[in-house]
mmCIF file with all atom_site columns, C-alpha atoms in Angstrom:
data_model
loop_
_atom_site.group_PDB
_atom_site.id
_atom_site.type_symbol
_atom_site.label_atom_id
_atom_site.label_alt_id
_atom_site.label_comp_id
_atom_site.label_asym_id
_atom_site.label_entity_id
_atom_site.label_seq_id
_atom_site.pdbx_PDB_ins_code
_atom_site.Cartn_x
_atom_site.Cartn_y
_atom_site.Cartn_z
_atom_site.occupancy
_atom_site.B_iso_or_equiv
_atom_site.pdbx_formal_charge
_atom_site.auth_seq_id
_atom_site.auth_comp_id
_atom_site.auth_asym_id
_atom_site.auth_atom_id
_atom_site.pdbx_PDB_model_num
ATOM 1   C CA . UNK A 1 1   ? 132.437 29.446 29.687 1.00 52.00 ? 1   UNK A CA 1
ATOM 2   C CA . UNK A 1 2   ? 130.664 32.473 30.662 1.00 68.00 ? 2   UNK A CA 1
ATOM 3   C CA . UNK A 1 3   ? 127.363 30.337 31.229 1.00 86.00 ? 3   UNK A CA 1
ATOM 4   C CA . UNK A 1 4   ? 129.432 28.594 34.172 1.00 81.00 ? 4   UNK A CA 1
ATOM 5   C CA . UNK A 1 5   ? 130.614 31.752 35.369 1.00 83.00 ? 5   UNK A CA 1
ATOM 6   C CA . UNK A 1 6   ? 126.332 32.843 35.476 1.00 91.00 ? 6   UNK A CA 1
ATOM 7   C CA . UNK A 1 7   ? 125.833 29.534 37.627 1.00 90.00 ? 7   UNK A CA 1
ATOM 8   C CA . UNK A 1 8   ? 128.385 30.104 39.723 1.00 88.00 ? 8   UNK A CA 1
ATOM 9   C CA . UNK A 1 9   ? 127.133 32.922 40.515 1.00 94.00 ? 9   UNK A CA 1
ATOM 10  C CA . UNK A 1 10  ? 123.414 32.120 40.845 1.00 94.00 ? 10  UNK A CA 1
ATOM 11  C CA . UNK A 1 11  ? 124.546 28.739 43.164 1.00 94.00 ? 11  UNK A CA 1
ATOM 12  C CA . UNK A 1 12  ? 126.345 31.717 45.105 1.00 95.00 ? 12  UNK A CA 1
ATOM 13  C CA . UNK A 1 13  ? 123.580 33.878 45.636 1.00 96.00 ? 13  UNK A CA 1
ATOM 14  C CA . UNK A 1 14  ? 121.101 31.195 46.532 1.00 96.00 ? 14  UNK A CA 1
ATOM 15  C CA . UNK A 1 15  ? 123.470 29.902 49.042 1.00 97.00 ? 15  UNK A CA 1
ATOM 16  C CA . UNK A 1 16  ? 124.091 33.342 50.616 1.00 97.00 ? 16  UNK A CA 1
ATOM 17  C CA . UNK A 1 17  ? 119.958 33.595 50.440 1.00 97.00 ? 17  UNK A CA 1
ATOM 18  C CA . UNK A 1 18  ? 119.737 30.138 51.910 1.00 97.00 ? 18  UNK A CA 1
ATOM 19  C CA . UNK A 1 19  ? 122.230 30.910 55.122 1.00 98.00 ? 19  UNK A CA 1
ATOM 20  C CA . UNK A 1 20  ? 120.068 33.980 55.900 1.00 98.00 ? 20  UNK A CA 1
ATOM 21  C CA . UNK A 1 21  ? 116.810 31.796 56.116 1.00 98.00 ? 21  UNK A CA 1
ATOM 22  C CA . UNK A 1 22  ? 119.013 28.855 58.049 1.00 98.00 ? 22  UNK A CA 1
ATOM 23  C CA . UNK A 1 23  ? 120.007 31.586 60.524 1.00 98.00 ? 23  UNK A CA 1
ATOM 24  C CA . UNK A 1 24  ? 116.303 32.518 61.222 1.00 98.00 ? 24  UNK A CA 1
ATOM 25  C CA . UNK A 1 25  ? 115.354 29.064 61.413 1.00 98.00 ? 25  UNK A CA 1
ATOM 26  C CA . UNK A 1 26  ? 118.182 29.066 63.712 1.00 98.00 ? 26  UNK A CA 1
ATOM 27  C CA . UNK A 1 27  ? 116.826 31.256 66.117 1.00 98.00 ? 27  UNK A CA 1
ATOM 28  C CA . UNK A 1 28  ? 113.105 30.255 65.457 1.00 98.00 ? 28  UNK A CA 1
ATOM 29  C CA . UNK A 1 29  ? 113.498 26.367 66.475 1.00 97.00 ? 29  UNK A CA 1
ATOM 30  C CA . UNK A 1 30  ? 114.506 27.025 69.647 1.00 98.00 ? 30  UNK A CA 1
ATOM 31  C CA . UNK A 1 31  ? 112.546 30.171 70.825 1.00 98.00 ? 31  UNK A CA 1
ATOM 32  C CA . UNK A 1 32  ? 109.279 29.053 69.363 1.00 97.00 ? 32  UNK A CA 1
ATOM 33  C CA . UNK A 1 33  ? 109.800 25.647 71.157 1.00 97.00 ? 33  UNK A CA 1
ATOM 34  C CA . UNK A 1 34  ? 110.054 27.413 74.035 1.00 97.00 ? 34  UNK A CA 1
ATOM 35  C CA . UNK A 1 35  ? 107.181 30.210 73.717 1.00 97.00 ? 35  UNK A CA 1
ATOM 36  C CA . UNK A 1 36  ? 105.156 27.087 72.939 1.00 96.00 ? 36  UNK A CA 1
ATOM 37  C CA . UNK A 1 37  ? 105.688 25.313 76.196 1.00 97.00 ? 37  UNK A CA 1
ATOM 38  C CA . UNK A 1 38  ? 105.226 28.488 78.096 1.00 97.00 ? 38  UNK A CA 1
ATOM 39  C CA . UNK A 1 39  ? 102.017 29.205 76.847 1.00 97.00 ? 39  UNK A CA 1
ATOM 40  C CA . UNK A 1 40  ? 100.633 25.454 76.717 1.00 96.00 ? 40  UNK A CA 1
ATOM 41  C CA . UNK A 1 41  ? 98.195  26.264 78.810 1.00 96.00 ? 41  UNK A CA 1
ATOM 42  C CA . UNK A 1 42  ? 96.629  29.582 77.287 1.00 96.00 ? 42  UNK A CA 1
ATOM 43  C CA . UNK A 1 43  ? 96.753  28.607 73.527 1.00 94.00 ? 43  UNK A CA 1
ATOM 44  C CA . UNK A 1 44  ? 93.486  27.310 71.863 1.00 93.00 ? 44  UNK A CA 1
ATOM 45  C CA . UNK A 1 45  ? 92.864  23.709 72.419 1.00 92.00 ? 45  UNK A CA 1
ATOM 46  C CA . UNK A 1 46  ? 93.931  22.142 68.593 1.00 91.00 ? 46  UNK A CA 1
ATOM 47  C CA . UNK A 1 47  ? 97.385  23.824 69.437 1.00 90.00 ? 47  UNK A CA 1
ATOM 48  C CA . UNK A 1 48  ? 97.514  21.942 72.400 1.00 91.00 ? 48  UNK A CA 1
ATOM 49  C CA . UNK A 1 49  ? 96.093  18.641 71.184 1.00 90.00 ? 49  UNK A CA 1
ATOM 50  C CA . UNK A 1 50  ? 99.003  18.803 68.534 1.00 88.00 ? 50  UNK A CA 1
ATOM 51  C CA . UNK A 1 51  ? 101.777 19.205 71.307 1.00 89.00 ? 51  UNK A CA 1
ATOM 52  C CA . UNK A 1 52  ? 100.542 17.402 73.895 1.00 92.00 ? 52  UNK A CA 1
ATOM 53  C CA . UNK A 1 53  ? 98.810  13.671 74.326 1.00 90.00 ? 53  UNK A CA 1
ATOM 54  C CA . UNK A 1 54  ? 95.856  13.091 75.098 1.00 88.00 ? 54  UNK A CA 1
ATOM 55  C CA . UNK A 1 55  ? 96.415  11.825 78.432 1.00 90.00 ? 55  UNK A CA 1
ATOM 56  C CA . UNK A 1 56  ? 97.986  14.872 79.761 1.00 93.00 ? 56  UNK A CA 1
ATOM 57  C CA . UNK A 1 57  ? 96.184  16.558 82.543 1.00 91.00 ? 57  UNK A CA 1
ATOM 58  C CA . UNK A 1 58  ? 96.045  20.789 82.362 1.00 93.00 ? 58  UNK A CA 1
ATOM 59  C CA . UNK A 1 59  ? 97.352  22.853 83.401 1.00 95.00 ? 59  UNK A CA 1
ATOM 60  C CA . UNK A 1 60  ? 100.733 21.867 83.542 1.00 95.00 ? 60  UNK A CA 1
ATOM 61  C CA . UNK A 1 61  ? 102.826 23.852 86.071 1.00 96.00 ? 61  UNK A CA 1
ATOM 62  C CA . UNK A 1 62  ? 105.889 25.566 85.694 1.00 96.00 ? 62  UNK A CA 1
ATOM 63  C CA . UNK A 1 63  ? 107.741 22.836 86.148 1.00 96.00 ? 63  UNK A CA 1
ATOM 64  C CA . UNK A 1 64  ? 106.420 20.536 84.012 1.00 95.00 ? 64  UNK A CA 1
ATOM 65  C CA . UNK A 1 65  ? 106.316 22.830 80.931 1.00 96.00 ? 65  UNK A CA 1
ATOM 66  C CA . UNK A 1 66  ? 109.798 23.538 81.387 1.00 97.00 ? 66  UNK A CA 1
ATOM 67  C CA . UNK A 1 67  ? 110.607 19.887 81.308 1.00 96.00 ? 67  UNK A CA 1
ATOM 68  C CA . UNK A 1 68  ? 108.521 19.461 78.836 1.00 96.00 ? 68  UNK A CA 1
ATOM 69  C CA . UNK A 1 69  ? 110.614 22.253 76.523 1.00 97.00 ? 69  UNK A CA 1
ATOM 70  C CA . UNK A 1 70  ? 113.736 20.359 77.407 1.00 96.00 ? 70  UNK A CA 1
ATOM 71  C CA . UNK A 1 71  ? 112.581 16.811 76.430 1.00 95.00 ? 71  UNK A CA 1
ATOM 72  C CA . UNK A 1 72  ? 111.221 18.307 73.039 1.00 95.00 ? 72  UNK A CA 1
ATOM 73  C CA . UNK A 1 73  ? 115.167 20.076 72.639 1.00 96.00 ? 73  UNK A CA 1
ATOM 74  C CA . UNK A 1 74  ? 116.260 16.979 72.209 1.00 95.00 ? 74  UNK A CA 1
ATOM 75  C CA . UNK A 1 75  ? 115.229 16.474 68.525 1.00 96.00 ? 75  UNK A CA 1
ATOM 76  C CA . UNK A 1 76  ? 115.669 20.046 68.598 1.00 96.00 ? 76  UNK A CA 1
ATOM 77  C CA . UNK A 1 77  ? 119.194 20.271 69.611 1.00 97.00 ? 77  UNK A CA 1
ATOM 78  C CA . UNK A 1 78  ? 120.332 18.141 66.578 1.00 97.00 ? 78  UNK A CA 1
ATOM 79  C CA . UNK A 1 79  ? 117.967 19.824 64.277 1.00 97.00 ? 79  UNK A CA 1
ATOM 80  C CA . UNK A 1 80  ? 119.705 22.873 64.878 1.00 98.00 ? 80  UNK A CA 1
ATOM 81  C CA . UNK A 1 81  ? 123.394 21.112 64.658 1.00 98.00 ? 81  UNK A CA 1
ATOM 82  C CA . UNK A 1 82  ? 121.985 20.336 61.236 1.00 98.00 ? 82  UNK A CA 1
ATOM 83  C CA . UNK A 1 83  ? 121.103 23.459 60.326 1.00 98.00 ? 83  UNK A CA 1
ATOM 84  C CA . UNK A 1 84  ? 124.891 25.088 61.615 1.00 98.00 ? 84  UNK A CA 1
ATOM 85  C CA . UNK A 1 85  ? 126.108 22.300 59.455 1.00 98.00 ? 85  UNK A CA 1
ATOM 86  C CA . UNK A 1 86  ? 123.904 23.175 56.217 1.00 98.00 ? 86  UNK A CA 1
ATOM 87  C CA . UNK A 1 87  ? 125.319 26.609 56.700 1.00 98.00 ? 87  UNK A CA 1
ATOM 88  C CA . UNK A 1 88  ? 128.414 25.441 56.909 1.00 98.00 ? 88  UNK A CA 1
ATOM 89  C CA . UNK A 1 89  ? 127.722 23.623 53.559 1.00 97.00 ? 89  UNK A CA 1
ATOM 90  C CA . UNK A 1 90  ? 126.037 26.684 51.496 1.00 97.00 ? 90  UNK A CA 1
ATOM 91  C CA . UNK A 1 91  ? 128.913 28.847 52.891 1.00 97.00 ? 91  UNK A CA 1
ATOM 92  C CA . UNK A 1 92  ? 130.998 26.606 50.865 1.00 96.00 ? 92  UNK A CA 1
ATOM 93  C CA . UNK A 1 93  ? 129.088 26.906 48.160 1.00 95.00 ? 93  UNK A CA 1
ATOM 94  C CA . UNK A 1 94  ? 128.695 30.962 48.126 1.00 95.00 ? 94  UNK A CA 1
ATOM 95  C CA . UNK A 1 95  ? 132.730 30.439 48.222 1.00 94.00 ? 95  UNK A CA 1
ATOM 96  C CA . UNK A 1 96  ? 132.547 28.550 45.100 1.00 90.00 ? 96  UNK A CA 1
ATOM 97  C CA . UNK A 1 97  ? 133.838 26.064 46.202 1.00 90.00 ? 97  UNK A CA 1
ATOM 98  C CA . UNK A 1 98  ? 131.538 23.010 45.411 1.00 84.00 ? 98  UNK A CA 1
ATOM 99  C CA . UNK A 1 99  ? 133.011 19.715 45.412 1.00 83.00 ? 99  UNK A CA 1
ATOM 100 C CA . UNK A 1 100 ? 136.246 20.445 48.252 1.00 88.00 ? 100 UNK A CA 1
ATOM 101 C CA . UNK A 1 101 ? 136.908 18.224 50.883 1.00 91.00 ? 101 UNK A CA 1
ATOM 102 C CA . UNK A 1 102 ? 134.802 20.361 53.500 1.00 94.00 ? 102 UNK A CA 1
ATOM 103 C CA . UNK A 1 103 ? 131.567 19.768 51.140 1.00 94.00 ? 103 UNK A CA 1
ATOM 104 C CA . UNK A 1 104 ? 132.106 16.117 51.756 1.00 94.00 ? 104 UNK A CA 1
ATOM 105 C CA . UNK A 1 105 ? 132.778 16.439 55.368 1.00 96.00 ? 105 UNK A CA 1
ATOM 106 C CA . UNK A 1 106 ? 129.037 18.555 55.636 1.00 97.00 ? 106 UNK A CA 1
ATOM 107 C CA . UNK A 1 107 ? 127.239 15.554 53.854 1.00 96.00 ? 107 UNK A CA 1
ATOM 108 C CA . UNK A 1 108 ? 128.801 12.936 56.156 1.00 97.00 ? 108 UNK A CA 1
ATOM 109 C CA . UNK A 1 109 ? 127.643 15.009 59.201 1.00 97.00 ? 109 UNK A CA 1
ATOM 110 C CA . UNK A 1 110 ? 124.556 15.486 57.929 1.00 97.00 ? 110 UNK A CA 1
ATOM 111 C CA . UNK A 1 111 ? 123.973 11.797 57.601 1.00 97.00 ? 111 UNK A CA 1
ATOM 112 C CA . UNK A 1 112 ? 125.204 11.422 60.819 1.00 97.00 ? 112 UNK A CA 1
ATOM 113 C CA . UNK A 1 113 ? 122.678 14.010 62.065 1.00 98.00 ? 113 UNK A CA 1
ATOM 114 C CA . UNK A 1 114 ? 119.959 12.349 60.747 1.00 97.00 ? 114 UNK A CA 1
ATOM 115 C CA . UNK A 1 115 ? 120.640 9.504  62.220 1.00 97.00 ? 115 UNK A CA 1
ATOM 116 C CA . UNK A 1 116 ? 120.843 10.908 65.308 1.00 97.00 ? 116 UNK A CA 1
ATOM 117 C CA . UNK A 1 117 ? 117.310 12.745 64.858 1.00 96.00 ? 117 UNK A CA 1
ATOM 118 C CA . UNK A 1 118 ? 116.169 8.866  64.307 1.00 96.00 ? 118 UNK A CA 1
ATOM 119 C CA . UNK A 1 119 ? 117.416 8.452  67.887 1.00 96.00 ? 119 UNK A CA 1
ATOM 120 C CA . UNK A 1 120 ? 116.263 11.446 69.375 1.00 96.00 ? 120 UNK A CA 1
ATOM 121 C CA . UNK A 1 121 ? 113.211 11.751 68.044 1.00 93.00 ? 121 UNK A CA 1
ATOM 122 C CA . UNK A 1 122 ? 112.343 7.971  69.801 1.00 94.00 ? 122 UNK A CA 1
ATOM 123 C CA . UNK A 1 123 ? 114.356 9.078  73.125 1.00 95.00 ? 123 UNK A CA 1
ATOM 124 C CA . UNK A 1 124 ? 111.741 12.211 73.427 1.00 94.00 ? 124 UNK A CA 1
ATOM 125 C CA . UNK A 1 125 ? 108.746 10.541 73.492 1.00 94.00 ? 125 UNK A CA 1
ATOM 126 C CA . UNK A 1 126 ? 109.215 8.008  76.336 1.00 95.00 ? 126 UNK A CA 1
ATOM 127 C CA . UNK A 1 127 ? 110.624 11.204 78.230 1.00 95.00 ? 127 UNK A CA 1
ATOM 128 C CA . UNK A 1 128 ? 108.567 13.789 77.351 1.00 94.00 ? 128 UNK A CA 1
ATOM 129 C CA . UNK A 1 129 ? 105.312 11.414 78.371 1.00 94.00 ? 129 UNK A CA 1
ATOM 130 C CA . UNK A 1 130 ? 106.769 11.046 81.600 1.00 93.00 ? 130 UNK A CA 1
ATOM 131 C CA . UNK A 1 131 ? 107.566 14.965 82.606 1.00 93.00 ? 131 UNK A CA 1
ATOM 132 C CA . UNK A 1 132 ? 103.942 15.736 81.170 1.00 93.00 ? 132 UNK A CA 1
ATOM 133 C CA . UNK A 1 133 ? 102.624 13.023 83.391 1.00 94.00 ? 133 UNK A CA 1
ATOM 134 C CA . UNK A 1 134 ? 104.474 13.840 86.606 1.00 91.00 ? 134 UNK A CA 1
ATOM 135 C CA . UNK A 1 135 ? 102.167 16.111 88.216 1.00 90.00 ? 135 UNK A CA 1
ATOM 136 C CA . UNK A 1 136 ? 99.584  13.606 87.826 1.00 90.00 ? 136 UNK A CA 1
ATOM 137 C CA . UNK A 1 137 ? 98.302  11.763 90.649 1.00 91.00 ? 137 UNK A CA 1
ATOM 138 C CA . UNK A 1 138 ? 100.278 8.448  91.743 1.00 90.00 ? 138 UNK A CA 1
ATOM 139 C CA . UNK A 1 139 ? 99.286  5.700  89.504 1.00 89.00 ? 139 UNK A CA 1
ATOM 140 C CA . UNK A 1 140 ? 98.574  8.021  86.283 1.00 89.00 ? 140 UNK A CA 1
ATOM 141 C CA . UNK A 1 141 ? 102.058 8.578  84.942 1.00 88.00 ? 141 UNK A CA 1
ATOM 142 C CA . UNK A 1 142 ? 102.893 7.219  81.728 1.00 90.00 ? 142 UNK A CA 1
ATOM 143 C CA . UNK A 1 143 ? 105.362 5.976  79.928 1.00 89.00 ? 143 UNK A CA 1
ATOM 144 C CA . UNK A 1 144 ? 104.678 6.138  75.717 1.00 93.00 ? 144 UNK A CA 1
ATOM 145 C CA . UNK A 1 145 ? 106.872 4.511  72.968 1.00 91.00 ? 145 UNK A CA 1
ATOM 146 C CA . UNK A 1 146 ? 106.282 5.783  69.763 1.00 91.00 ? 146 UNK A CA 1
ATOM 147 C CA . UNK A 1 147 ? 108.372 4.764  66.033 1.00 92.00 ? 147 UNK A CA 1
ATOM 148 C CA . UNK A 1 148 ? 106.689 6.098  62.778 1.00 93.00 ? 148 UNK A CA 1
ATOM 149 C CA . UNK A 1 149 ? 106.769 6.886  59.157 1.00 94.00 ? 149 UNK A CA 1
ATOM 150 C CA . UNK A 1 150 ? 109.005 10.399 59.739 1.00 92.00 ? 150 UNK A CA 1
ATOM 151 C CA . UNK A 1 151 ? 111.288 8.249  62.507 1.00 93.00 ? 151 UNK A CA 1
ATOM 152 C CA . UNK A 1 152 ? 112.243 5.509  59.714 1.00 95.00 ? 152 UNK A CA 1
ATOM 153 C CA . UNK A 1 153 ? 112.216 8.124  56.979 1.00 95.00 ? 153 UNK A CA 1
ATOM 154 C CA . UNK A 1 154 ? 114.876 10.337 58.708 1.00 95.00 ? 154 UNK A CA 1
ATOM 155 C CA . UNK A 1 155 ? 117.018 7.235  59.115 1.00 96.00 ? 155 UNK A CA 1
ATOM 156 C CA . UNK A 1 156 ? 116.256 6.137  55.563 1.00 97.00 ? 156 UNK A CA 1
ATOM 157 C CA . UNK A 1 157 ? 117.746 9.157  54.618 1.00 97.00 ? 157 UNK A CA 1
ATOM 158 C CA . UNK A 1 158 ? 120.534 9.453  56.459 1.00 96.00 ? 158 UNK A CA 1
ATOM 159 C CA . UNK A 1 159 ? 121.836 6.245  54.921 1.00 97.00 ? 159 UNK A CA 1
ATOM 160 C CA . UNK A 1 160 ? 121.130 7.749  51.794 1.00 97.00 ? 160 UNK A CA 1
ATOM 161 C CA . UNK A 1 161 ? 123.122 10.518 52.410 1.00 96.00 ? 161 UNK A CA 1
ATOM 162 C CA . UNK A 1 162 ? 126.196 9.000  53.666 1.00 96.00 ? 162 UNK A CA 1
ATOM 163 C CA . UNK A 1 163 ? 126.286 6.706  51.279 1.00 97.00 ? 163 UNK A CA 1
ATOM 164 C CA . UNK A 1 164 ? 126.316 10.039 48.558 1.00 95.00 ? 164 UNK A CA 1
ATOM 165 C CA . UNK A 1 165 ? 128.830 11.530 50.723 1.00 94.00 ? 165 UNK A CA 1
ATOM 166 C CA . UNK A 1 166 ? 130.980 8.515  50.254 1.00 95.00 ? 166 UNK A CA 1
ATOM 167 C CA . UNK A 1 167 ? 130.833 8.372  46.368 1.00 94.00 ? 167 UNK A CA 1
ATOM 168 C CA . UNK A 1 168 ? 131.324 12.257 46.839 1.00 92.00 ? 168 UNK A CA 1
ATOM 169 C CA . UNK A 1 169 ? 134.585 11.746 48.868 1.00 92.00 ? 169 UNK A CA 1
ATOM 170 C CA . UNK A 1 170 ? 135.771 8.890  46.106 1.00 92.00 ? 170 UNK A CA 1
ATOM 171 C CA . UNK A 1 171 ? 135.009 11.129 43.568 1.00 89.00 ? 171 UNK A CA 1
ATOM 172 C CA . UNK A 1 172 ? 136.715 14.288 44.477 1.00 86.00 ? 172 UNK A CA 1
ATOM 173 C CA . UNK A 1 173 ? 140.035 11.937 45.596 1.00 87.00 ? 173 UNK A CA 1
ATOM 174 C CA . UNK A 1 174 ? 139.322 10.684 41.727 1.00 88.00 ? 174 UNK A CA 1
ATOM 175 C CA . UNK A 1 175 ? 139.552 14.721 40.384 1.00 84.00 ? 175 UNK A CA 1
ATOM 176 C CA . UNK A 1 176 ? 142.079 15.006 42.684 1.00 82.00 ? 176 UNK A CA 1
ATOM 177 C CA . UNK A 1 177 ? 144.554 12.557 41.067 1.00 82.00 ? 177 UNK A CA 1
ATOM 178 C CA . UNK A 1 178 ? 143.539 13.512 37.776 1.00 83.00 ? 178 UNK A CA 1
ATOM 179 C CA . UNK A 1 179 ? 144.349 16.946 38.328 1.00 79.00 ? 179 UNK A CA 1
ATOM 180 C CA . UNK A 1 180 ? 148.150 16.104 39.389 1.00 79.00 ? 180 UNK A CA 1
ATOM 181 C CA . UNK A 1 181 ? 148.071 13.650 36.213 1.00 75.00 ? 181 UNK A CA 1
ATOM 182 C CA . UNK A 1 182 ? 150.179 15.243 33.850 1.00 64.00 ? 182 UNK A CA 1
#
């Protein structure tokens, strides 16, 4: 019994270790994002050629790097709803509580959210190629669709994960009648 009681208590401190880094994170997503885009222009050249495409013109104005930090929060924005909800989750979980009806709730949003991200992350690009391509002459704007690996695996995953929330929801209702079995 008291080997329970230890990982309990380890589960607790990792999750109270884990919110601290998810709160950083929290801060860091958007902030860096935006630092980024500010300083497009300045930072060495393989930064740039990793946020930008090729066919963008510098420098971008002020404008257009603002834009540009708005079209890349949209990914952003629900990576950061994820991580409020994994917080959520591991606060849960430094509660001891580990298999409740809120735990279920944080997996089936967090399938949801990656679903979303799947969406999101294919909504930036045709947006963000057309801010970064608005100061460009007439006739030089573009337009960019773009699905890959990480797109399909985000969506993969979310599936994945609300199908586990669902066997963790008929599971817990499963305890739950067991428990009032007398």
């Amino acid at each position: 019994m008291s080997n329970d009681a230890d990982n309990l208590q380890r589960i607790r401190r990792a999750s109270r270790r884990l919110q601290r880094v998810l709160q950083v994170c929290l801060v860091l997503v958007p902030s860096v994002s935006l630092v980024l885009w500010l300083l497009i222009n300045v930072v060495p050249q393989t930064m740039q050629s990793s946020v930008l495409p090729h066919y963008v013109q510098l420098p971008l104005p002020l404008w257009g790097r603002l834009l540009g930090f708005l079209a890349s929060m949209v990914p952003g924005g629900v990576v950061m709803y994820g991580i409020v909800v994994l917080m959520r989750l591991f606060r849960q979980y430094e509660e001891g509580r580990v298999f409740g009806p809120e735990n279920v709730r944080c997996f089936r949003s967090l399938s949801r959210i990656l679903v979303l991200w799947f969406v999101a992350s294919i909504l930036s690009v045709p947006v963000k190629s057309l801010v970064l391509t608005l100061h460009h002459p007439p006739g030089q704007h573009y337009l960019e669709l773009s699905l890959g690996s990480p797109d399909l695996t985000a969506l993969l995953v979310g599936l994945v994960v609300g199908v586990i929330a669902w066997v963790m929801e008929e599971g817990r209702k499963l305890q739950e009648e067991q428990d009032y079995t007398i």
